[in-house]
Coordinates of C-alpha atoms and ligand atoms in Angstrom, one line a residue:
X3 CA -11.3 22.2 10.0
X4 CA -11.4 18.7 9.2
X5 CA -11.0 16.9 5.4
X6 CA -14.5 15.2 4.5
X7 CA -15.4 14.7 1.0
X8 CA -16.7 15.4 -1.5
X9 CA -13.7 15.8 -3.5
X10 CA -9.9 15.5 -3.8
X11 CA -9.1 17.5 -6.5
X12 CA -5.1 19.4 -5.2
X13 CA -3.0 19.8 -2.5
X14 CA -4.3 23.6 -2.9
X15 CA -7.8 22.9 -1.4
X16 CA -6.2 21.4 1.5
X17 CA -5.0 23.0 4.6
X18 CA -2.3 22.1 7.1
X19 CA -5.1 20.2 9.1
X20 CA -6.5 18.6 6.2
X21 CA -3.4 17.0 5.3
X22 CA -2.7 15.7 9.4
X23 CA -5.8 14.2 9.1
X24 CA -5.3 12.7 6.0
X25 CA -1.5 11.5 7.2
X26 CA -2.9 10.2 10.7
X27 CA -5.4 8.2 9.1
X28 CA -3.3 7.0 6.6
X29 CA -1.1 5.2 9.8
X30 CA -4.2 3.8 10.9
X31 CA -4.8 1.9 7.5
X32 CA -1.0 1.0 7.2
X33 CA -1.3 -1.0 10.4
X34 CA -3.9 -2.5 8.3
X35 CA -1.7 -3.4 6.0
X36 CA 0.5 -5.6 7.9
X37 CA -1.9 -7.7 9.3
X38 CA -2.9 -11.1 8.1
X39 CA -5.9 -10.5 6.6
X40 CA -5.3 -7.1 4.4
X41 CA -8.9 -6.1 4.3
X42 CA -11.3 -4.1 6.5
X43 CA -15.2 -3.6 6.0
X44 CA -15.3 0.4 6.1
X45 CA -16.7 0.7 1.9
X46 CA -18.4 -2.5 1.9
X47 CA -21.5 -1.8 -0.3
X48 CA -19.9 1.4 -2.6
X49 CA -18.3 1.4 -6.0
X50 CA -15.5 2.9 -6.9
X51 CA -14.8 4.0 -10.6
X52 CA -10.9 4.1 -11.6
X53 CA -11.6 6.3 -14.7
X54 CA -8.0 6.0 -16.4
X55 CA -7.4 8.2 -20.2
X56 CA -3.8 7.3 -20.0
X57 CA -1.5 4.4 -19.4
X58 CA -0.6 3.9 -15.6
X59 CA 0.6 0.9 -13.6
X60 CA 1.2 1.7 -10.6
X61 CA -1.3 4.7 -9.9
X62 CA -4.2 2.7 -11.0
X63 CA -3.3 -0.6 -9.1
X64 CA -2.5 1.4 -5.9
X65 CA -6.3 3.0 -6.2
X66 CA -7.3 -0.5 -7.2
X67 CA -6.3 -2.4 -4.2
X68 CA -6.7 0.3 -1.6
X69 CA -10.6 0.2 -3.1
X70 CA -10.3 -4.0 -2.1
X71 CA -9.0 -3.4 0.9
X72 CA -11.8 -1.5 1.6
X73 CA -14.2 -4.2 1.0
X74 CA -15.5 -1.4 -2.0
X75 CA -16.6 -2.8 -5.7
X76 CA -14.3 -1.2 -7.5
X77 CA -14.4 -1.2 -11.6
X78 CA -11.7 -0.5 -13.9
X79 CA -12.0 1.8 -16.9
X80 CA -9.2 2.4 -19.5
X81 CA -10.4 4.9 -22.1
X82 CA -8.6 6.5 -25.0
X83 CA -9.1 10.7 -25.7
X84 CA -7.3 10.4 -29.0
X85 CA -10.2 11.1 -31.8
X86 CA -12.7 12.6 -29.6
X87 CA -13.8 16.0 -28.3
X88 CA -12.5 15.2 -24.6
X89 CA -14.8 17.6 -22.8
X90 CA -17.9 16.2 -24.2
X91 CA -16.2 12.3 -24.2
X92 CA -15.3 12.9 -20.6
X93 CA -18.7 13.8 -19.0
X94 CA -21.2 11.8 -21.1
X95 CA -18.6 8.7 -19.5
X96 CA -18.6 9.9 -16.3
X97 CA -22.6 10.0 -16.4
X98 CA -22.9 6.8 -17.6
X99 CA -20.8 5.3 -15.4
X100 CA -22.6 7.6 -12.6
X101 CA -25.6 6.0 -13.4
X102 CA -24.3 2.5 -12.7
X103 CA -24.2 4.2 -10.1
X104 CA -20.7 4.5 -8.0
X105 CA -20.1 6.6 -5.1
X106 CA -16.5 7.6 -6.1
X107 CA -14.9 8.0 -9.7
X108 CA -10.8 8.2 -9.6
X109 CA -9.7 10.2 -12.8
X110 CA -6.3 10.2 -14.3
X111 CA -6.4 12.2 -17.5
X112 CA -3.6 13.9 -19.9
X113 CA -5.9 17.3 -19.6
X114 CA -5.1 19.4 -16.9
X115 CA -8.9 20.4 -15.0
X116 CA -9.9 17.6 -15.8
X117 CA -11.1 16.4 -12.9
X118 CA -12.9 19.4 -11.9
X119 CA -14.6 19.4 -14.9
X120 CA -15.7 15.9 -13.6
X121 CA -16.7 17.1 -10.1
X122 CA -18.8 19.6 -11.7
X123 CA -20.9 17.4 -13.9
X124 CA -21.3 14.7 -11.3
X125 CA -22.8 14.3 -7.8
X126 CA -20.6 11.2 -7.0
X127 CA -17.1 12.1 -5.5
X128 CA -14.1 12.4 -7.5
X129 CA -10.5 12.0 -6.7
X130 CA -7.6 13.2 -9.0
X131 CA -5.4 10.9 -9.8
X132 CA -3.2 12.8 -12.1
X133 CA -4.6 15.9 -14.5
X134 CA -2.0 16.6 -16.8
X135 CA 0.5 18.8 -16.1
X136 CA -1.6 20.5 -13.0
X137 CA -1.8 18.2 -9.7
X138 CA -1.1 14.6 -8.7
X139 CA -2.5 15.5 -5.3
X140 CA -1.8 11.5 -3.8
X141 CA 1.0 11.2 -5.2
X142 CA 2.4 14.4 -2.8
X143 CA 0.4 13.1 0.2
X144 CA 2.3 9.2 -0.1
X145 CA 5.4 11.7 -0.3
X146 CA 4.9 13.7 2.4
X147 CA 3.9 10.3 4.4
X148 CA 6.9 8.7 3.4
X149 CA 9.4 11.4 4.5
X150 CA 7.2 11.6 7.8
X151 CA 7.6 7.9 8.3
X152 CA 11.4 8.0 7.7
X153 CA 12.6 11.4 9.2
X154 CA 10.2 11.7 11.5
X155 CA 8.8 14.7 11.1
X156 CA 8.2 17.3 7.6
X157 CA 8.4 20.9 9.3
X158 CA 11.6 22.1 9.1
X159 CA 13.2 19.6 6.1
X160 CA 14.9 21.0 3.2
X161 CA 13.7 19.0 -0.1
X162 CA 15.4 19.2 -3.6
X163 CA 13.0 18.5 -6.3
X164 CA 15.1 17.8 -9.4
X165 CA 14.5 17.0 -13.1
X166 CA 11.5 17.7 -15.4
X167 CA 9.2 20.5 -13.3
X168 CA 7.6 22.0 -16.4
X169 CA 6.0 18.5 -17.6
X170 CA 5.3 17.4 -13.6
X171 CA 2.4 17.5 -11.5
X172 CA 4.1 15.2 -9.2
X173 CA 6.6 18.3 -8.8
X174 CA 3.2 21.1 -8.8
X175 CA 1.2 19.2 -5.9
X176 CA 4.6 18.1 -4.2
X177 CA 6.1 22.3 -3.7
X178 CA 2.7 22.7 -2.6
X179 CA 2.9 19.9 0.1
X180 CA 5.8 20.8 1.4
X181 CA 5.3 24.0 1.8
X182 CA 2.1 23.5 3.3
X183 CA 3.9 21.8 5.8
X184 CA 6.7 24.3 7.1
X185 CA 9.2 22.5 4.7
X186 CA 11.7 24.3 2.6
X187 CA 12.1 23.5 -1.0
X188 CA 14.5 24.1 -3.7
X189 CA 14.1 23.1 -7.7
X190 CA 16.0 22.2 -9.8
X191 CA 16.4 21.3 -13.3
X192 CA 17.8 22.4 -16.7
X193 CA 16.4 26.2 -18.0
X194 CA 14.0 24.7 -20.5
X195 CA 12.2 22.5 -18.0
X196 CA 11.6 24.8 -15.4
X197 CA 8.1 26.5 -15.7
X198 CA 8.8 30.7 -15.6
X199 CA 7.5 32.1 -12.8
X200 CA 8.3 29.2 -10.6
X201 CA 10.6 31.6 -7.9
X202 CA 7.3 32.9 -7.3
X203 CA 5.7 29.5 -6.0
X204 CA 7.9 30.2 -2.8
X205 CA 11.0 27.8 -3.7
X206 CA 14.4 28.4 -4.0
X207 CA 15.8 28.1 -8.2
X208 CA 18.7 26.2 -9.2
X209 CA 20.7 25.1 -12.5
X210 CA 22.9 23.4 -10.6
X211 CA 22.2 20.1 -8.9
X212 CA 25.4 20.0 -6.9
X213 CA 24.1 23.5 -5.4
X214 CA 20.2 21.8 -4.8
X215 CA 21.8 19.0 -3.2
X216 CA 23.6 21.2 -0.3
X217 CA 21.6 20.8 2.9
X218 CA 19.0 19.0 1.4
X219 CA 17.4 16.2 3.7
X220 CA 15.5 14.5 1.1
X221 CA 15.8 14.8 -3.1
X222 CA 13.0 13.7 -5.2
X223 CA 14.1 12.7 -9.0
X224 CA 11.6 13.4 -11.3
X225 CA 11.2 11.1 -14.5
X226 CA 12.9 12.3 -17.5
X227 CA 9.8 11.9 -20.4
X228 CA 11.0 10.1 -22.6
X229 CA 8.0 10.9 -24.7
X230 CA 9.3 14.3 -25.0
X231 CA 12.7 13.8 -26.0
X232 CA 11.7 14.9 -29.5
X233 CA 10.7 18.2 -28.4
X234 CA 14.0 19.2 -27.9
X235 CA 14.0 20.1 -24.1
X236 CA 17.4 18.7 -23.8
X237 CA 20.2 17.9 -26.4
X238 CA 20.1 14.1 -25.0
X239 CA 19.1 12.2 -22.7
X240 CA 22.7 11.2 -22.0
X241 CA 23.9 15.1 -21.7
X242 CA 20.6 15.3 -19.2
X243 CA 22.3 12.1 -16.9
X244 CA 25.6 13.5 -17.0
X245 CA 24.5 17.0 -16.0
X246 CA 21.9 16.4 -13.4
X247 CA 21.5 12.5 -13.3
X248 CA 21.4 11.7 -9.1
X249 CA 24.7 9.6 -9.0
X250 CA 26.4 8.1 -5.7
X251 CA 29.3 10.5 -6.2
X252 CA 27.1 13.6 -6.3
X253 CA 25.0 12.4 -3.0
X254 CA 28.8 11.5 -1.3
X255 CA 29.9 15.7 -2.3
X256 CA 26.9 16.9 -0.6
X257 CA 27.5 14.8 2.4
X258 CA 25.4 11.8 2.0
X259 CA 23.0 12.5 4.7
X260 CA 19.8 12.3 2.4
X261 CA 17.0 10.1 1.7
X262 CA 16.1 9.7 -2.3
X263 CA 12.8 9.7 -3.6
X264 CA 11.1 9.4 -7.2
X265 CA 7.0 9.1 -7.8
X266 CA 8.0 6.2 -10.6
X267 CA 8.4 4.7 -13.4
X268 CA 12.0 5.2 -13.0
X269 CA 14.4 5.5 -16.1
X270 CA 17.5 3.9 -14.6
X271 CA 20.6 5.9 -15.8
X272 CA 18.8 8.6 -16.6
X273 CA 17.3 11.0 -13.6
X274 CA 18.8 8.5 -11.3
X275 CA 21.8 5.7 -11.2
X276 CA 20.7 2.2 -10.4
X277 CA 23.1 1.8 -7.6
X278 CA 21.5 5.5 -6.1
X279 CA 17.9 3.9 -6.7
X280 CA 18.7 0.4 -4.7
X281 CA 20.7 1.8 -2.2
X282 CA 19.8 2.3 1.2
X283 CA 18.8 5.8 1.2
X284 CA 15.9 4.9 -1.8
X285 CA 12.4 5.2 -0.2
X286 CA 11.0 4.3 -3.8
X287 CA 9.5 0.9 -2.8
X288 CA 8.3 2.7 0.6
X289 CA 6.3 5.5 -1.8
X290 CA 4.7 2.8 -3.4
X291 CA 3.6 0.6 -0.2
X292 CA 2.6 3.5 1.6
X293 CA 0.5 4.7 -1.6
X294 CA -1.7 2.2 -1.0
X295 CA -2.5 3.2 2.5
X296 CA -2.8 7.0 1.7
X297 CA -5.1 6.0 -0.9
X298 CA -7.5 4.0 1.4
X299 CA -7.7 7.5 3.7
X300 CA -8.4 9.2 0.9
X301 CA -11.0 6.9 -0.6
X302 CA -12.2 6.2 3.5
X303 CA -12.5 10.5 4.3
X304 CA -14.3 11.5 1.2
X305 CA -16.6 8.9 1.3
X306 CA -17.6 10.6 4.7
X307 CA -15.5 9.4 7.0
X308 CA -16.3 7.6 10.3
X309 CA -20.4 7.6 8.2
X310 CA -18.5 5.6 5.6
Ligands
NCD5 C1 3.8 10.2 -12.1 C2 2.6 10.7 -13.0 O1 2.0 9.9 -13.7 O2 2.4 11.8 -12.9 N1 3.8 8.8 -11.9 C3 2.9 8.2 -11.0 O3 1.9 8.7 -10.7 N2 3.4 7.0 -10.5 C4 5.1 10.7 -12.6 C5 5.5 10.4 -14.0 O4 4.8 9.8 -14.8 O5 6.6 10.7 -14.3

């Protein structure tokens, strides 16, 4: 089976192949990349739509360039839900701007099914680019490029996910990934921001980071929301870095061997020291340059491919 549009909605509509595919031509644009001239003709003539109901930086310039890149039109949109019926709001939008008409709308929205609400009402293809708390499906596939690029290889690697699960699609499409991909995964995280069930996803469970940490080949810190703080999740955000926060001396007791990840913004002090986040073993600014080229296979496959 190979992936070809018309939709990228989750990691969970994607098999092992998809993904290879996905990863493979994700090289091919990353050589792209490092050339002179950044820009190739493959979506000269098609709009893209970034359709974006909540703040985003880094998300919605990734989908932004990789669209340039692409030689594609591409159009921003930054909406507000707050004081409308977000069903109805959502697909009378997405019509409009269908009408314009674009090939491929990118949604980020705070509602989880979101987007396949959107790939139900329209005939263009749509991308998820974050729905709520359910998947962040490029986010896992820059991830899973990034430990490939580093380590070599996916099958095989034990990953700790640490921090906020409960609030994370990151986390959702990430176990998903990995998993897909013959990795092994453990999560971990204080009680109240672990989602129930979640043994039952396949991972291993953890209070303890210092027991996460054993054996793992990669850890991915997960932002602490701020935004939430008031919910009462965790006593403080200080008692959160003290008790899970990744810190030098932590990585050093588990042996030191790992690589560290984190899908951004980072709150430095927090989920993860500064000197832990600039140190060698950070593959942050790698997630975010090759975001850009996992984004232009995504946008390059389900416009159709080698039609596009
Ligand atoms: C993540 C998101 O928005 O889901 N960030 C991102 O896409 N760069 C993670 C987060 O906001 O914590």
């Amino acid at each position: 089976m190979s992936f070809r549009g018309p939709h990228l909605l989750g990691i969970r509509d994607l098999s092992r192949g998809d993904i290879e595919e996905i990863l493979d031509s994700a090289g091919t644009f990353r050589a792209v990349l490092d050339r002179d001239i950044k820009k190739v003709p493959t979506l000269r003539g098609k709009t893209i739509v970034n359709l974006f109901f909540e703040p985003s930086t880094r998300t919605r310039t990734s989908f932004e360039l990789a669209g340039k890149r692409l030689s594609a039109d591409v159009v921003n949109f930054s909406l507000s839900t707050s004081s409308v019926v977000k069903g109805e709001t959502l697909i009378d939008t997405a019509r409009t701007i269908e009408a314009m008409p674009a090939e491929i709308l990118v949604i980020r929205h705070p509602c989880s099914g979101a987007a396949e609400l959107l790939a139900r009402s329209v005939s263009a293809c749509v991308i998820n680019a974050g729905d709520g708390m359910h998947e962040h499906p490029t986010q896992a596939l820059l991830d899973l490029y990034t430990i490939r690029e580093a380590l070599g290889r996916v099958e095989g690697l034990r990953v700790a996910i640490v921090g906020d699960v409960l609030h994370s699609r990151v986390a959702r499409s990430d176990i998903l990934a990995f998993k897909t991909m013959g990795a092994s995964v453990v999560v971990c995280g204080p009680p109240t921001l672990l989602p129930p069930g979640l043994a039952e996803w396949g991972v291993d469970v953890t209070f303890r980071i210092e027991e996460a940490l054993k054996e793992a080949d990669v850890v991915i810190a997960l932002r602490m929301q701020m935004e939430r703080q008031n919910a009462g999740f965790v006593p403080s955000l200080n008692e959160y870095a003290v008790l899970y926060g990744l810190t030098r001396e932590r990585l050093d007791a588990a042996g030191g061997r790992m690589v560290v990840m984190h899908p951004g913004p980072i709150n430095r002090g927090v989920e993860i020291a500064p000197d832990v986040a600039d140190s060698r073993a950070s593959l942050i600014l790698n997630q975010v340059a090759n975001g850009m080229a996992v984004r232009m296979a995504v946008l390059y496959l389900v416009a159709g491919g080698a039609s596009a």
